[in-house]
Each structure stands twice: as structure tokens, then as C-alpha cells.
Tab-separated table of C-alpha atoms and ligand atoms in Angstrom:
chain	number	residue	atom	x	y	z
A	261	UNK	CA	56.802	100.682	91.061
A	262	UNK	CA	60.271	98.577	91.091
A	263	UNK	CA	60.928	98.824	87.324
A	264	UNK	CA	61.229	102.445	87.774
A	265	UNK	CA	63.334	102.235	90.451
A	266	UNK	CA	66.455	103.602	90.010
A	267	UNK	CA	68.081	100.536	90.390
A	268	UNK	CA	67.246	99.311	87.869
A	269	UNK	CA	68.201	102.610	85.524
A	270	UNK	CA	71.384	102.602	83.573
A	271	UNK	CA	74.653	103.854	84.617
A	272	UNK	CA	78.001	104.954	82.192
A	273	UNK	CA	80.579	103.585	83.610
A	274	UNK	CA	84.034	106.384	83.285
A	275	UNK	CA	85.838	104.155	81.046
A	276	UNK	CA	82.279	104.382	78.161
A	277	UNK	CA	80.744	101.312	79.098
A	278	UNK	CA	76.951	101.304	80.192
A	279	UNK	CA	75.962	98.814	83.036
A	280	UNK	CA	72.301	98.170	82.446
A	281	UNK	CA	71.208	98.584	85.769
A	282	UNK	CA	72.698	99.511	89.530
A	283	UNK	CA	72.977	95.485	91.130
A	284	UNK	CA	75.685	93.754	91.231
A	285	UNK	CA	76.526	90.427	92.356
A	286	UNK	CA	79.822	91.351	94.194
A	287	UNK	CA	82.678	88.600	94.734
A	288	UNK	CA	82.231	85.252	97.131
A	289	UNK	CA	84.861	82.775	96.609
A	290	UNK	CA	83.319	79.585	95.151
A	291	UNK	CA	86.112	76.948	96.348
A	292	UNK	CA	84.549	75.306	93.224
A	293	UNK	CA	87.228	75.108	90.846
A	294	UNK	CA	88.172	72.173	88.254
A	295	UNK	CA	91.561	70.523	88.478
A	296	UNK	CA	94.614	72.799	87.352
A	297	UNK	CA	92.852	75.800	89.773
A	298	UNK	CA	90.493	76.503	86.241
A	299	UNK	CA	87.080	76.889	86.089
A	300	UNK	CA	84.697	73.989	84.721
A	301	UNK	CA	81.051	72.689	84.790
A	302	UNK	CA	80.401	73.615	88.466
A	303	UNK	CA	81.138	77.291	88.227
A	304	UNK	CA	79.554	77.588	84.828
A	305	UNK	CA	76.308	76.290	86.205
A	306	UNK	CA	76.279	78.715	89.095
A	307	UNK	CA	77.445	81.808	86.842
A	308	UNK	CA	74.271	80.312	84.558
A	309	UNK	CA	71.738	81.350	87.832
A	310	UNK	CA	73.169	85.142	87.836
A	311	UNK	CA	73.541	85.265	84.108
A	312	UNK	CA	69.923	85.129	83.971
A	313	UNK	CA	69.188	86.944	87.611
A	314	UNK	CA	68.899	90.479	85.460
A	315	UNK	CA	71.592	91.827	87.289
A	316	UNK	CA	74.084	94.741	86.031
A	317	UNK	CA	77.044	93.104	86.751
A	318	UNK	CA	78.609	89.655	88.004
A	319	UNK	CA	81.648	89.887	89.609
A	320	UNK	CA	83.794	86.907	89.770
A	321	UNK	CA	85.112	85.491	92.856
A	322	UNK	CA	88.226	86.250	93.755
A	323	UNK	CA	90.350	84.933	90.984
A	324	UNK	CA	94.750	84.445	92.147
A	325	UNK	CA	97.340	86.162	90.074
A	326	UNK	CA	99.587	83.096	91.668
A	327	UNK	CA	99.116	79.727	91.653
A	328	UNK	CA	101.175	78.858	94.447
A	329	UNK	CA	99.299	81.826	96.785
A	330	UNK	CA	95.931	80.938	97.472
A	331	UNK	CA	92.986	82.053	99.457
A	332	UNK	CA	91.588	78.583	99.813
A	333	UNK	CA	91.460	74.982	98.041
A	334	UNK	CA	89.598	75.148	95.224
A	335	UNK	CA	90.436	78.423	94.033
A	336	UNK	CA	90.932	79.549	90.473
A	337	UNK	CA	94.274	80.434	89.774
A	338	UNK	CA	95.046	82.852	86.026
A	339	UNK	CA	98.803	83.268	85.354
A	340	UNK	CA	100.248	84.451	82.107
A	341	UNK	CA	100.444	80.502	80.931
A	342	UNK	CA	97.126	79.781	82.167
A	343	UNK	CA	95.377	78.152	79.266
A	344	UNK	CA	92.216	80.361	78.286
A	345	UNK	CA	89.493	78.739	76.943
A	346	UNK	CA	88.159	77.959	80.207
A	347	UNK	CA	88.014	81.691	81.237
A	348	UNK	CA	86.112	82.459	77.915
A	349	UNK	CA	83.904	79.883	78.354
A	350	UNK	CA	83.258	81.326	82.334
A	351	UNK	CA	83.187	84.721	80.380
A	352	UNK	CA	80.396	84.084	77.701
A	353	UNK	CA	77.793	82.384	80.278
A	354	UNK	CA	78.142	85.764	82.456
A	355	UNK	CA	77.494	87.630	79.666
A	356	UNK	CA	74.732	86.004	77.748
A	357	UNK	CA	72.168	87.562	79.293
A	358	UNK	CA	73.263	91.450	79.241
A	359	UNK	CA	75.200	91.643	82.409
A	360	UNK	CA	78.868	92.905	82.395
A	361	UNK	CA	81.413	90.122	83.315
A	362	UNK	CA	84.037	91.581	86.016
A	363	UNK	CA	86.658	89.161	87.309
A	364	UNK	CA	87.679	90.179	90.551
A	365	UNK	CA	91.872	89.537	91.036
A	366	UNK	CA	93.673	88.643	94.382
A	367	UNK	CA	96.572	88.091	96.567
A	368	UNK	CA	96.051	86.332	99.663
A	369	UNK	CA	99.724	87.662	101.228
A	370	UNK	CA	99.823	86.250	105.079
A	371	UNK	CA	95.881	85.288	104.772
A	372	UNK	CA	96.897	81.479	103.520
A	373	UNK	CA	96.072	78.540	105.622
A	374	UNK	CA	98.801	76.645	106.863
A	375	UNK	CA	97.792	73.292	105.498
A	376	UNK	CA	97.711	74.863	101.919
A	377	UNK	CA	100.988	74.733	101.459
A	378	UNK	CA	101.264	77.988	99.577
A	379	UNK	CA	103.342	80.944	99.724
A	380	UNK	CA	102.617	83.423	102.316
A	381	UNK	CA	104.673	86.278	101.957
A	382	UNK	CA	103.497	89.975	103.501
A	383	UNK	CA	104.754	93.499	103.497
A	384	UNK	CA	106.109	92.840	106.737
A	385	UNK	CA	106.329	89.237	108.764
A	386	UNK	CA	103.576	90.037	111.448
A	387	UNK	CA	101.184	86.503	111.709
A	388	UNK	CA	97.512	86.737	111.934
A	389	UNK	CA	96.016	86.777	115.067
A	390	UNK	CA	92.883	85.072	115.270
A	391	UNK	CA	92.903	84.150	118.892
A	392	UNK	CA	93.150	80.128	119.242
A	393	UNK	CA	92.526	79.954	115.866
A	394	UNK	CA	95.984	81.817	114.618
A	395	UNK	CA	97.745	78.508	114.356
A	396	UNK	CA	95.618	77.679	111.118
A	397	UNK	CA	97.661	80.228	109.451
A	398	UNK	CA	101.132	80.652	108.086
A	399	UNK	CA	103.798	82.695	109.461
A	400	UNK	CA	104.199	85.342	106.612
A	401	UNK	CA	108.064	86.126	105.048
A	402	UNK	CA	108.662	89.907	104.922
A	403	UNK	CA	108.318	90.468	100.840
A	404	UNK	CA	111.654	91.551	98.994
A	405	UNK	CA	111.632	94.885	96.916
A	406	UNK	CA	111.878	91.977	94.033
A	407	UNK	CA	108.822	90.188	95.041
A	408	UNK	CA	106.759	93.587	95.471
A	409	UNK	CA	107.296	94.238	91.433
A	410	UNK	CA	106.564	90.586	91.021
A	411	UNK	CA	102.897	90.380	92.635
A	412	UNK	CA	102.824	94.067	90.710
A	413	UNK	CA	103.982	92.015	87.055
A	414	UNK	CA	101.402	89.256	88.051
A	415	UNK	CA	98.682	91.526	88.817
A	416	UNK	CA	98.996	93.077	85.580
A	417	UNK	CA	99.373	90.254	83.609
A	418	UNK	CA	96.435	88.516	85.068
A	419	UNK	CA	94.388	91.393	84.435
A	420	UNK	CA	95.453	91.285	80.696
A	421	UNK	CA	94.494	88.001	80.388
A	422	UNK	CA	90.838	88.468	81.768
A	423	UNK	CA	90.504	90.745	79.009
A	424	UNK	CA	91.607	88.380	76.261
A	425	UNK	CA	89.536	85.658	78.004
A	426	UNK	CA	86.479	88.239	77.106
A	427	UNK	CA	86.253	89.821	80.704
A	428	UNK	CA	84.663	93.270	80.301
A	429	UNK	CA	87.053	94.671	83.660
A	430	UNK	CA	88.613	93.625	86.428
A	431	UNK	CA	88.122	94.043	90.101
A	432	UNK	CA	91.757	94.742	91.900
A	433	UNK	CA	90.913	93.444	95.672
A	434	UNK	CA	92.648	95.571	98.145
A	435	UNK	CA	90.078	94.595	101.165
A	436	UNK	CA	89.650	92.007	103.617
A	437	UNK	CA	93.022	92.074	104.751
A	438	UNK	CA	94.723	90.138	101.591
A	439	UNK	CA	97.848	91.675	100.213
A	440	UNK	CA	96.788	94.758	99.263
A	441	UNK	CA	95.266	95.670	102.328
A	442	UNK	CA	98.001	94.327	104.459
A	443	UNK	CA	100.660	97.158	102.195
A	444	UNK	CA	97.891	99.506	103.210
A	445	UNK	CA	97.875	99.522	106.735
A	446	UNK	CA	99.968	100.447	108.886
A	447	UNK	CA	99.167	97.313	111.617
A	448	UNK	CA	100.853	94.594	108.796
A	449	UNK	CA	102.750	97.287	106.710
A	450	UNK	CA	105.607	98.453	108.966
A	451	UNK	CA	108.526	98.541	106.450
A	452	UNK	CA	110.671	101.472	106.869
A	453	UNK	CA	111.096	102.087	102.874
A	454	UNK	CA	109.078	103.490	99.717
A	455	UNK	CA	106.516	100.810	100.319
A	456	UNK	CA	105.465	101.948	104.202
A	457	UNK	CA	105.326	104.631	106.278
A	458	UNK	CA	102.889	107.701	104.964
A	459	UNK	CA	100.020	106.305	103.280
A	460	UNK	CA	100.980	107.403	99.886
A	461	UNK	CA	103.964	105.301	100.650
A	462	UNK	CA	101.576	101.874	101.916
A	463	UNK	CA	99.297	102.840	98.499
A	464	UNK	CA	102.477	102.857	96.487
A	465	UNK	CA	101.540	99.157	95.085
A	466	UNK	CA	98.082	99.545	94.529
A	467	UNK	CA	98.595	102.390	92.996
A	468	UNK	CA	101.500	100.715	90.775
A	469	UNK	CA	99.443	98.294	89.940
A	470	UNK	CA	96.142	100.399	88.903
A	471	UNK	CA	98.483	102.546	86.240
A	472	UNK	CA	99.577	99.576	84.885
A	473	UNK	CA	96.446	97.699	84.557
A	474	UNK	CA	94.954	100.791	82.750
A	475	UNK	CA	98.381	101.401	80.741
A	476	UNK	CA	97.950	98.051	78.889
A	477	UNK	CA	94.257	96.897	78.762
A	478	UNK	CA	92.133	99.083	76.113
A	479	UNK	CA	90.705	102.013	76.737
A	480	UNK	CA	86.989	100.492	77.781
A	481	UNK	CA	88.642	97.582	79.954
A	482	UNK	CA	86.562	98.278	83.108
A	483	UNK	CA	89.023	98.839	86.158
A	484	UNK	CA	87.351	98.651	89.433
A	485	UNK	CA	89.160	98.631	93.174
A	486	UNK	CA	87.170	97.169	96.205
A	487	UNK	CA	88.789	99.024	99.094
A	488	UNK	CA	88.520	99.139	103.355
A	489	UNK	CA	86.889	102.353	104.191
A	490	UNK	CA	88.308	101.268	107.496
A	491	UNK	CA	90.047	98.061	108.816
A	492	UNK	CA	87.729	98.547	112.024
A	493	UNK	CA	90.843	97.727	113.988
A	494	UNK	CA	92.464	99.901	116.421
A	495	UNK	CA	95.297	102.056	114.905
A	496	UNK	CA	94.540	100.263	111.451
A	497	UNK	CA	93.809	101.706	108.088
A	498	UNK	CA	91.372	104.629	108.914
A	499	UNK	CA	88.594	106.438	107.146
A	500	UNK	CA	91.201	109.560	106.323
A	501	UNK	CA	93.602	107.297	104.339
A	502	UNK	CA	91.021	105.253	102.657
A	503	UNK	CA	90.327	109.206	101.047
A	504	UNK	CA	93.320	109.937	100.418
A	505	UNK	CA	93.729	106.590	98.064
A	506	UNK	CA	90.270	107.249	96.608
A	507	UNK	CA	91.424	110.879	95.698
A	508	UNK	CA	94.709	108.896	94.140
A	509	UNK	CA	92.441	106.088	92.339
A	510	UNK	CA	90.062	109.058	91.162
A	511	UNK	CA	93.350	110.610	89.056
A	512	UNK	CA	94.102	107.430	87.461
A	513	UNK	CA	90.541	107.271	85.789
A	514	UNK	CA	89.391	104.130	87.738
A	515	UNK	CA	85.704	103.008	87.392
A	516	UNK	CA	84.675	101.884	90.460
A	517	UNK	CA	85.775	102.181	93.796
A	518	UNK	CA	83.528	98.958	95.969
A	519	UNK	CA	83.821	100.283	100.023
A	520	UNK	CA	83.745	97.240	102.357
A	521	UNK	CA	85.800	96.919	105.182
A	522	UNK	CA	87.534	94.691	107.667
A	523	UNK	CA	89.845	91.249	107.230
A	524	UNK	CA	90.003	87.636	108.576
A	525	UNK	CA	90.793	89.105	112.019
A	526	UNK	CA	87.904	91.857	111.810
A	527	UNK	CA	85.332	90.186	110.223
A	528	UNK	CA	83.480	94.139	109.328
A	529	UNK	CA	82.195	92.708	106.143
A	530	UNK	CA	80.025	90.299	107.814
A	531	UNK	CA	78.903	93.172	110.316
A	532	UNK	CA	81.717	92.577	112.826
A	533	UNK	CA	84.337	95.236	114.227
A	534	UNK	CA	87.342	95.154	116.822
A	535	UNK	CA	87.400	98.578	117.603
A	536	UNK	CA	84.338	100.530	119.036
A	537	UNK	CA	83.131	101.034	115.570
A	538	UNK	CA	79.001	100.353	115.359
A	539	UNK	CA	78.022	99.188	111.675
A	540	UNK	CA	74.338	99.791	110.362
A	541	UNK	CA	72.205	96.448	110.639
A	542	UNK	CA	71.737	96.355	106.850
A	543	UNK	CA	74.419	98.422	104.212
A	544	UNK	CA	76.978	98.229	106.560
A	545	UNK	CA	79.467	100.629	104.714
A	546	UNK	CA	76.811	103.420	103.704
A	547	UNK	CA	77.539	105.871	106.410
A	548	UNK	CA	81.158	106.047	104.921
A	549	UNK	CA	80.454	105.592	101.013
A	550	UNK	CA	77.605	108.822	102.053
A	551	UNK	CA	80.759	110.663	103.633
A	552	UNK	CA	83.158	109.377	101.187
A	553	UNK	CA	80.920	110.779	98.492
A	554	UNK	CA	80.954	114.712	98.979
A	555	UNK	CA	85.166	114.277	98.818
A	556	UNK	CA	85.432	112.745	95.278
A	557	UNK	CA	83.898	112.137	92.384
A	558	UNK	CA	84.519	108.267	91.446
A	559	UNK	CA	81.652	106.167	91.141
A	560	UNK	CA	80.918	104.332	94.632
A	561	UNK	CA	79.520	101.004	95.256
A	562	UNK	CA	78.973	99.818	98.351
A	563	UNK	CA	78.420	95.923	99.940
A	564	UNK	CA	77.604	94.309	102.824
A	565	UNK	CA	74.050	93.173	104.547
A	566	UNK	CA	71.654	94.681	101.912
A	567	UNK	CA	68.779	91.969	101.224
A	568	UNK	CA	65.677	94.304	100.444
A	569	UNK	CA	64.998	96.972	97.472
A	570	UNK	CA	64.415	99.515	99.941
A	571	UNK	CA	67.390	99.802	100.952
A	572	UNK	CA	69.634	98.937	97.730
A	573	UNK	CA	67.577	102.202	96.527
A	574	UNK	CA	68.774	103.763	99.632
A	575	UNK	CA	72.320	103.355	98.518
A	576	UNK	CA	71.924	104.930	95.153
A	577	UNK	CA	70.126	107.589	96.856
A	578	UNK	CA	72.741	108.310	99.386
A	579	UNK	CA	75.178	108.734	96.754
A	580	UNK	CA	76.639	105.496	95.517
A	581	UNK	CA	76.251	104.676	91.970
A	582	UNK	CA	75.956	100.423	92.083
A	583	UNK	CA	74.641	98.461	94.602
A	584	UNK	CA	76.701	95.022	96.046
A	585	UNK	CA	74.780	91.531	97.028
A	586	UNK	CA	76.823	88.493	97.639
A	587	UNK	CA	75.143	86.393	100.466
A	588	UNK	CA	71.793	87.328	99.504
A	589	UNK	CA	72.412	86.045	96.110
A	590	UNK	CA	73.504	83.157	97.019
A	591	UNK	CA	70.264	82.200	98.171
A	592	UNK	CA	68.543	83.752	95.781
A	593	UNK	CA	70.382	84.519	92.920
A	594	UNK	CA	67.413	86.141	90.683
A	595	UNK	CA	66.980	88.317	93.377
A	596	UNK	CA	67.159	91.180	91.182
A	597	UNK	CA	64.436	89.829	89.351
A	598	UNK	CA	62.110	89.269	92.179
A	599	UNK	CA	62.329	92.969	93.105
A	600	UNK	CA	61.132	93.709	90.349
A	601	UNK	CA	57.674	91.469	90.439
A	602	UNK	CA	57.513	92.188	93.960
A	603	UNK	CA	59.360	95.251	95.486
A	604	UNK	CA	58.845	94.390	99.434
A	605	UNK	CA	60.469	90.569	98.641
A	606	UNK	CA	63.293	90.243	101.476
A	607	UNK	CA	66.820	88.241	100.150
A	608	UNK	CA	67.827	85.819	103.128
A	609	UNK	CA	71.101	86.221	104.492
A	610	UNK	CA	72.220	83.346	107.165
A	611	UNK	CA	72.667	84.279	110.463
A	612	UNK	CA	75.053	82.209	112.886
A	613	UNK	CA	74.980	84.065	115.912
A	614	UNK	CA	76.857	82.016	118.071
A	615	UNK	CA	79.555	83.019	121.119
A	616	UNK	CA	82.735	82.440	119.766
A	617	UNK	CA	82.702	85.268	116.889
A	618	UNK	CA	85.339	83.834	114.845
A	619	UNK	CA	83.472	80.109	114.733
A	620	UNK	CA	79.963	82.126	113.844
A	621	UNK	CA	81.993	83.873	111.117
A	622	UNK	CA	83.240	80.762	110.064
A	623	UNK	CA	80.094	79.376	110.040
A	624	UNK	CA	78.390	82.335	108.151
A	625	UNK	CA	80.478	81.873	105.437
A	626	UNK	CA	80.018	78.043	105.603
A	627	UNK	CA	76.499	78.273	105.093
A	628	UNK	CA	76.631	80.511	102.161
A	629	UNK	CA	79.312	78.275	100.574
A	630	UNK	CA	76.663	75.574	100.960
A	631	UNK	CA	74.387	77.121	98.557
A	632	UNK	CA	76.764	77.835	95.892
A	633	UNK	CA	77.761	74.422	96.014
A	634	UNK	CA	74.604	73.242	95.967
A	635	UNK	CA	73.599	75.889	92.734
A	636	UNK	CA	76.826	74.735	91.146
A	637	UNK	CA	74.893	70.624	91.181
A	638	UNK	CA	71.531	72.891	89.757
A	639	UNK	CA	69.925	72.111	93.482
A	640	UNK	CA	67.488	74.330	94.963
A	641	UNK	CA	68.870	76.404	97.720
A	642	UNK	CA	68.196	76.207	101.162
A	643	UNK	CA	66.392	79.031	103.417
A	644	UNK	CA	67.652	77.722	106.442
A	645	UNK	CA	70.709	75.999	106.783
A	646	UNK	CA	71.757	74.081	109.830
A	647	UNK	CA	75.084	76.284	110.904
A	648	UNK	CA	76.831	73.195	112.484
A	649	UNK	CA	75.918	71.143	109.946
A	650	UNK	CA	77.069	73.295	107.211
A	651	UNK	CA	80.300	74.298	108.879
A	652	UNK	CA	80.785	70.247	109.263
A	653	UNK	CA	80.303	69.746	105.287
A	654	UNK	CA	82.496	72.918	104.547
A	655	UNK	CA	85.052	71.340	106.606
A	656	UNK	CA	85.071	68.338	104.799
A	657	UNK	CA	84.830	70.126	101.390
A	658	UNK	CA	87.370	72.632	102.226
A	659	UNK	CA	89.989	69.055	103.322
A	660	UNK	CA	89.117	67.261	99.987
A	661	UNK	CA	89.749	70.786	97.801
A	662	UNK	CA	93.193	71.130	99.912
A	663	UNK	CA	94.091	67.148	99.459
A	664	UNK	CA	93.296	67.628	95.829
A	665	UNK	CA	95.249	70.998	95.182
A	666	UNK	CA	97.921	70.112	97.404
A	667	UNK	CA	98.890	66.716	95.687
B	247	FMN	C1	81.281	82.712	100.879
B	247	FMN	C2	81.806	84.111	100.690
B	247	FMN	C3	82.932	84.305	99.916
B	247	FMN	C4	83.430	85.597	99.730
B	247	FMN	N1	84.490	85.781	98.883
B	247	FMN	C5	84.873	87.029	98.568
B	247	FMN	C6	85.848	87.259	97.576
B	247	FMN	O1	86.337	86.340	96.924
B	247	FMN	N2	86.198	88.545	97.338
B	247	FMN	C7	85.632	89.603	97.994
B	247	FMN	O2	85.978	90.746	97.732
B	247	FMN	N3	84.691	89.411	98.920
B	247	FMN	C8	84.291	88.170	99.206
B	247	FMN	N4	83.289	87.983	100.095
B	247	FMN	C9	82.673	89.164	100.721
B	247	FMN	C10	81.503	89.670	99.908
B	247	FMN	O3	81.872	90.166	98.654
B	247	FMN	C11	80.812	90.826	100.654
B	247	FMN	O4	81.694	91.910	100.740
B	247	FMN	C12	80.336	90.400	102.039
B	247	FMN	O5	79.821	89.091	102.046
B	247	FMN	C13	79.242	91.335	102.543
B	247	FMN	O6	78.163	91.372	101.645
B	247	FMN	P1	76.784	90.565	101.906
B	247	FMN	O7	76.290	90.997	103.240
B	247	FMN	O8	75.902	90.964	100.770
B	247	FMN	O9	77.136	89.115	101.897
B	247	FMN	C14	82.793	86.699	100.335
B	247	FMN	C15	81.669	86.496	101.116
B	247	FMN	C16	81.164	85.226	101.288
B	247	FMN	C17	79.934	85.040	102.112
């Protein structure tokens, strides 16, 4: 029976806190934010559909500690100015239904499109390459020892003021090939100082950052890291030094550690590699969380394809403690709920299969942005999207986000 499926049995978190059950709506960037990069009436009426999906947790998406660095238009944006009352009003409707409210922080580094505006800076100046599609991107300035303990000060601070906004934890994002991931590995990182070289040296911010966050929030401030278990790029961050930064993140009591993998130019987390790397069709990252597992003891969570109950139960079985859904809850975002009145229900993730990988990824994302658009107007979502037509209304939301936060 699905109510006594594990997934939906309570887990203590290492920091005291209880997380009523193992689901979690992990992070998708909403490109939905009010004027001033805050959150407002379309965010709070998405955040209502997961507040009352009767999941565990609802982790934000990815929320800047720097204005003038984002991931995309429309982003929200918490400095140490920011005003507040927005967050706490994005914080109660997450919460006022039992699930914990997680806001997951960010620093895009080199991944900032060009017609932003915005700061790129990286650990070292390499560009992206995306193929024809590189010239939508900045060329990154190599980051001063001064702006390293900067993002490091804004990190912190934004994580400090999640927790007065009423944020039960935050989410530190060192995947995907933002900032964090780019000090990581050794492909971006290839500074010749403490911050790159040996992996303890490319860690050295995280890291930094993590003792901080815990050093100033209270005791039960949930601190969670979502981490690469590889960059699935030849010579890249590999499987051995994504240990060897657990094993660090295990000594400095942190919660969670969420294993995804892969960046703009590896797409991994949609199921894509560019190395010879095969990913499982559904819980893409399991094989590694499973291996991961028998080296540490921090609590694992892993995301990426899982749709059906099966195999989120799979993932708790194989040794992760919390289960991740983005795209699937997206579409359906009491999809938690559903399991439980009817285990063998299948989530719907989009699938744009088309030639030129980095226009299907593009498009994959497109279509999932479409729904939480269209949840954030209280419309039904849509089981099929159109990929071309959704990637044609991205495009033109994405331009009237960037007109509006550019101006
Ligand atoms: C529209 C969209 C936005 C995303 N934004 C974020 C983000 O802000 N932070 C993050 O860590 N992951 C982000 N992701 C990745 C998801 O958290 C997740 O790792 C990935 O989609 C794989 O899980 P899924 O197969 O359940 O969608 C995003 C994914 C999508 C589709």
C-alpha cells in the first residue's frame, strides 16, 4: 500500500529537524519574479500547488546572492539590503501545509547570458562552449582573491537572511556548472593558487562557505549542498573528488548532500553526457548516490528523471534518504499525493528529442517553464506541450524578463 511506503515515512534531518516524509520538490528556476528581482503573486500561487502537494520539502528555485549575477531574467535576487517581507510571505505559503521551506542559493559565475548584462566573473576566464550556441554567453573575468571572499560574504549573508525571512535551510548549489562547480573542476578552475589545483584546493570555497553558513545560522538552520557526482565531461570533476568533498561536507555537519550532475555544456541532469558515461533511463544519479553511499554517512538525495513511486522507493531503498522531483512536478505538482491514492500513477516528464541536443535541451526546459508559468496564472497544466511552440513563448518570455530587468 503507498501510505506505508517508505516514502512517505519520516526522516531526522542531522541538524534535529524532522521532514515528514522522503519527496521533495527539488529546485527549477521560475523566471517568475516581481520587479526589484523579489518574489510576488506569481510565485506565491505556484509555491500554493506544492504547499498543498503533501510533499516533505519544497525547495526554492535557485535564489542569487547578487543582484547584478544572474542565471536568467526574472530571477530572484536576496542581498543583505534586500527588503524581507516578500521572502516571508514566499516562506509562510511553503510552509502552511507541513512541508519544510528550503531556499536553494546561487552563483551563476561564467553561466550568464550575454544580453543580461550581468557580471560574469569565473575562477578562471575559460568561455562556455556550447557549440554555435557559445556566443549567447559572456566571456568570464578570472575572479580576484578579493572577489572569491566576496561571493563567500554574499553567500553567507544571503543564507542568513533566508533564515530571518522564516526559511527552515538553505540549499548551497555547487552543480550544473554555476560558480561553485566551475571552482570545482579542474576544466574551468585552472588557477595556480589556494583556490585550484588538488581538489581540496578547488573545494576550498565551498567549503568556506558551508563553515560559515553553519557558524552563523542557529543550530537547526537546515544546510543542504546539491553537488556533481560527475561533470560527465572528459577530464572534468570525477566521481573520486565528488567523495572526497562529501567526506569534507560530512565533517562540517551538513544535512543533505542532493547528487545531480552535469552543466549548461553537459546537460547530465536532463539525461545527457559528453563523455562515454551511460545514465539510467529514470534516477539518473542512483548508480553513484548507491556507490557514494557505502563511503559516508551524510544523508543522500538524489534527482533527475524519477516520475513513478516505484522507483522514488527504489532510491530510498538503494540508500538515499530523500527523493528529488522537479519536472515531474511541474506537471503535476500533487504528485506526491496521487501516489498515495494510486501507487502505479506515472508523473509526465516532457520529452524533446530532437537532433541538435543543445536546442532539445533548450526546449526541455522550455516546456517545463511553460507549466510553471501557467500554475503561477492558477491554469491547468498541460500533458503535452508543443516543444517548438513552447521554446517560441519561452523565448519571448525570457526577452520581456531581460528588457524588464535590464532597464
Ligand atoms: C525549468 C527548470 C529549472 C531548473 N532550475 C534549477 C535550479 O534553479 N537549481 C537547480 O539546482 N536545478 C535546477 N533544475 C534542475 C532540477 O532541479 C533537476 O536537477 C533536473 O531537472 C532533473 O530532475 P527531473 O528529471 O526531476 O526534472 C531545473 C530544471 C528545470 C527543468
Amino acid at each position: 500500500m503507498s501510505s506505508e511506503s517508505i516514502l512517505y515515512s519520516p526522516y531526522n534531518l542531522p541538524c534535529g529537524v524532522t521532514v515528514r516524509n522522503r519527496l521533495v520538490k527539488a529546485a527549477m528556476e521560475e523566471n517568475m519574479s516581481s520587479m526589484g528581482n523579489l518574489p510576488g503573486e506569481s510565485l506565491y500561487a505556484l509555491y500554493r500547488y506544492w504547499a498543498h502537494g503533501n510533499l516533505g520539502m519544497v525547495i526554492t528555485g535557485n535564489v542569487m546572492v547578487d543582484k547584478a549575477a544572474m542565471t536568467g531574467p526574472g530571477g530572484v535576487a536576496l542581498e543583505s539590503e534586500t527588503e524581507l517581507a516578500p521572502f516571508e510571505k514566499w516562506a509562510k505559503i511553503i510552509k502552511s501545509n507541513g512541508a519544510l521551506a528550503v531556499m536553494q542559493i546561487n552563483h551563476p559565475g561564467r553561466q550568464v547570458f550575454k544580453a543580461m548584462k550581468g557580471k560574469a566573473i569565473a575562477p578562471s576566464a575559460v568561455p562556455l562552449d556550447m557549440g554555435k550556441h557559445s556566443k549567447l554567453f559572456a566571456q568570464p573575468r578570472e575572479m580576484t582573491c578579493q572577489d572569491i571572499h566576496d561571493v563567500c560574504k554574499r553567500f553567507v549573508q544571503t543564507a542568513k537572511q533566508a533564515e530571518k525571512a522564516g526559511f527552515d535551510g538553505v540549499e548551497i548549489h555547487a552543480a550544473h556548472g554555476y560558480l561553485l562547480t566551475q571552482f570545482l573542476s579542474p576544466l574551468t578552475n585552472q588557477r595556480q593558487d589556494e583556490w585550484g589545483g588538488s581538489i581540496i584546493n578547488r573545494a576550498r570555497l565551498l567549503i568556506n562557505i558551508v563553515s560559515q553558513v553553519r557558524a552563523v545560522c542557529a543550530k537547526d538552520f537546515i544546510v543542504m549542498v546539491k553537488l556533481n557526482s560527475a561533470d560527465f565531461q572528459k577530464n572534468g570533476f570525477s566521481f573520486d573528488d565528488a567523495c572526497e568533498v562529501v567526506n569534507r561536507l560530512e565533517a562540517l555537519g551538513v544535512d543533505v548532500v542532493e547528487l545531480s550532475g552535469g552543466s549548461y555544456e553537459a546537460p547530465a541532469m536532463q539525461g545527457q553526457t559528453r563523455d562515454d558515461t551511460t545514465l539510467a533511463r529514470e534516477a539518473y544519479f542512483l548508480e553513484f548516490a548507491h556507490a557514494l553511499e557505502s563511503k559516508t554517512d551524510i544523508p543522500l538525495m538524489t534527482t533527475g528523471g524519477i516520475k513513478r513511486a516505484e522507483v522514488a522507493e527504489r532510491v530510498i531503498q538503494q540508500g538515499c534518504e530523500l527523493v528529488g522531483l522537479a519536472s515531474a512536478l511541474a506537471i503535476t505538482p500533487d504528485l506526491a499525493k496521487k501516489w498515495q491514492q494510486e501507487w502505479s500513477y506515472s508523473g509526465i516528464i516532457p520529452h524533446c528529442a530532437w537532433k541538435d541536443k543543445s536546442l532539445a535541451s533548450l526546449a526541455n526546459m522550455a516546456m517545463v517553464r511553460r507549466q510553471l508559468r501557467r500554475l503561477g496564472n492558477n491554469l491547468t497544466t498541460l500533458r503535452n506541450p508543443s516543444p517548438l511552440w513552447s521554446l517560441i513563448l519561452d523565448m519571448l518570455h525570457r526577452k520581456k524578463m531581460t528588457k524588464r530587468d535590464v532597464n
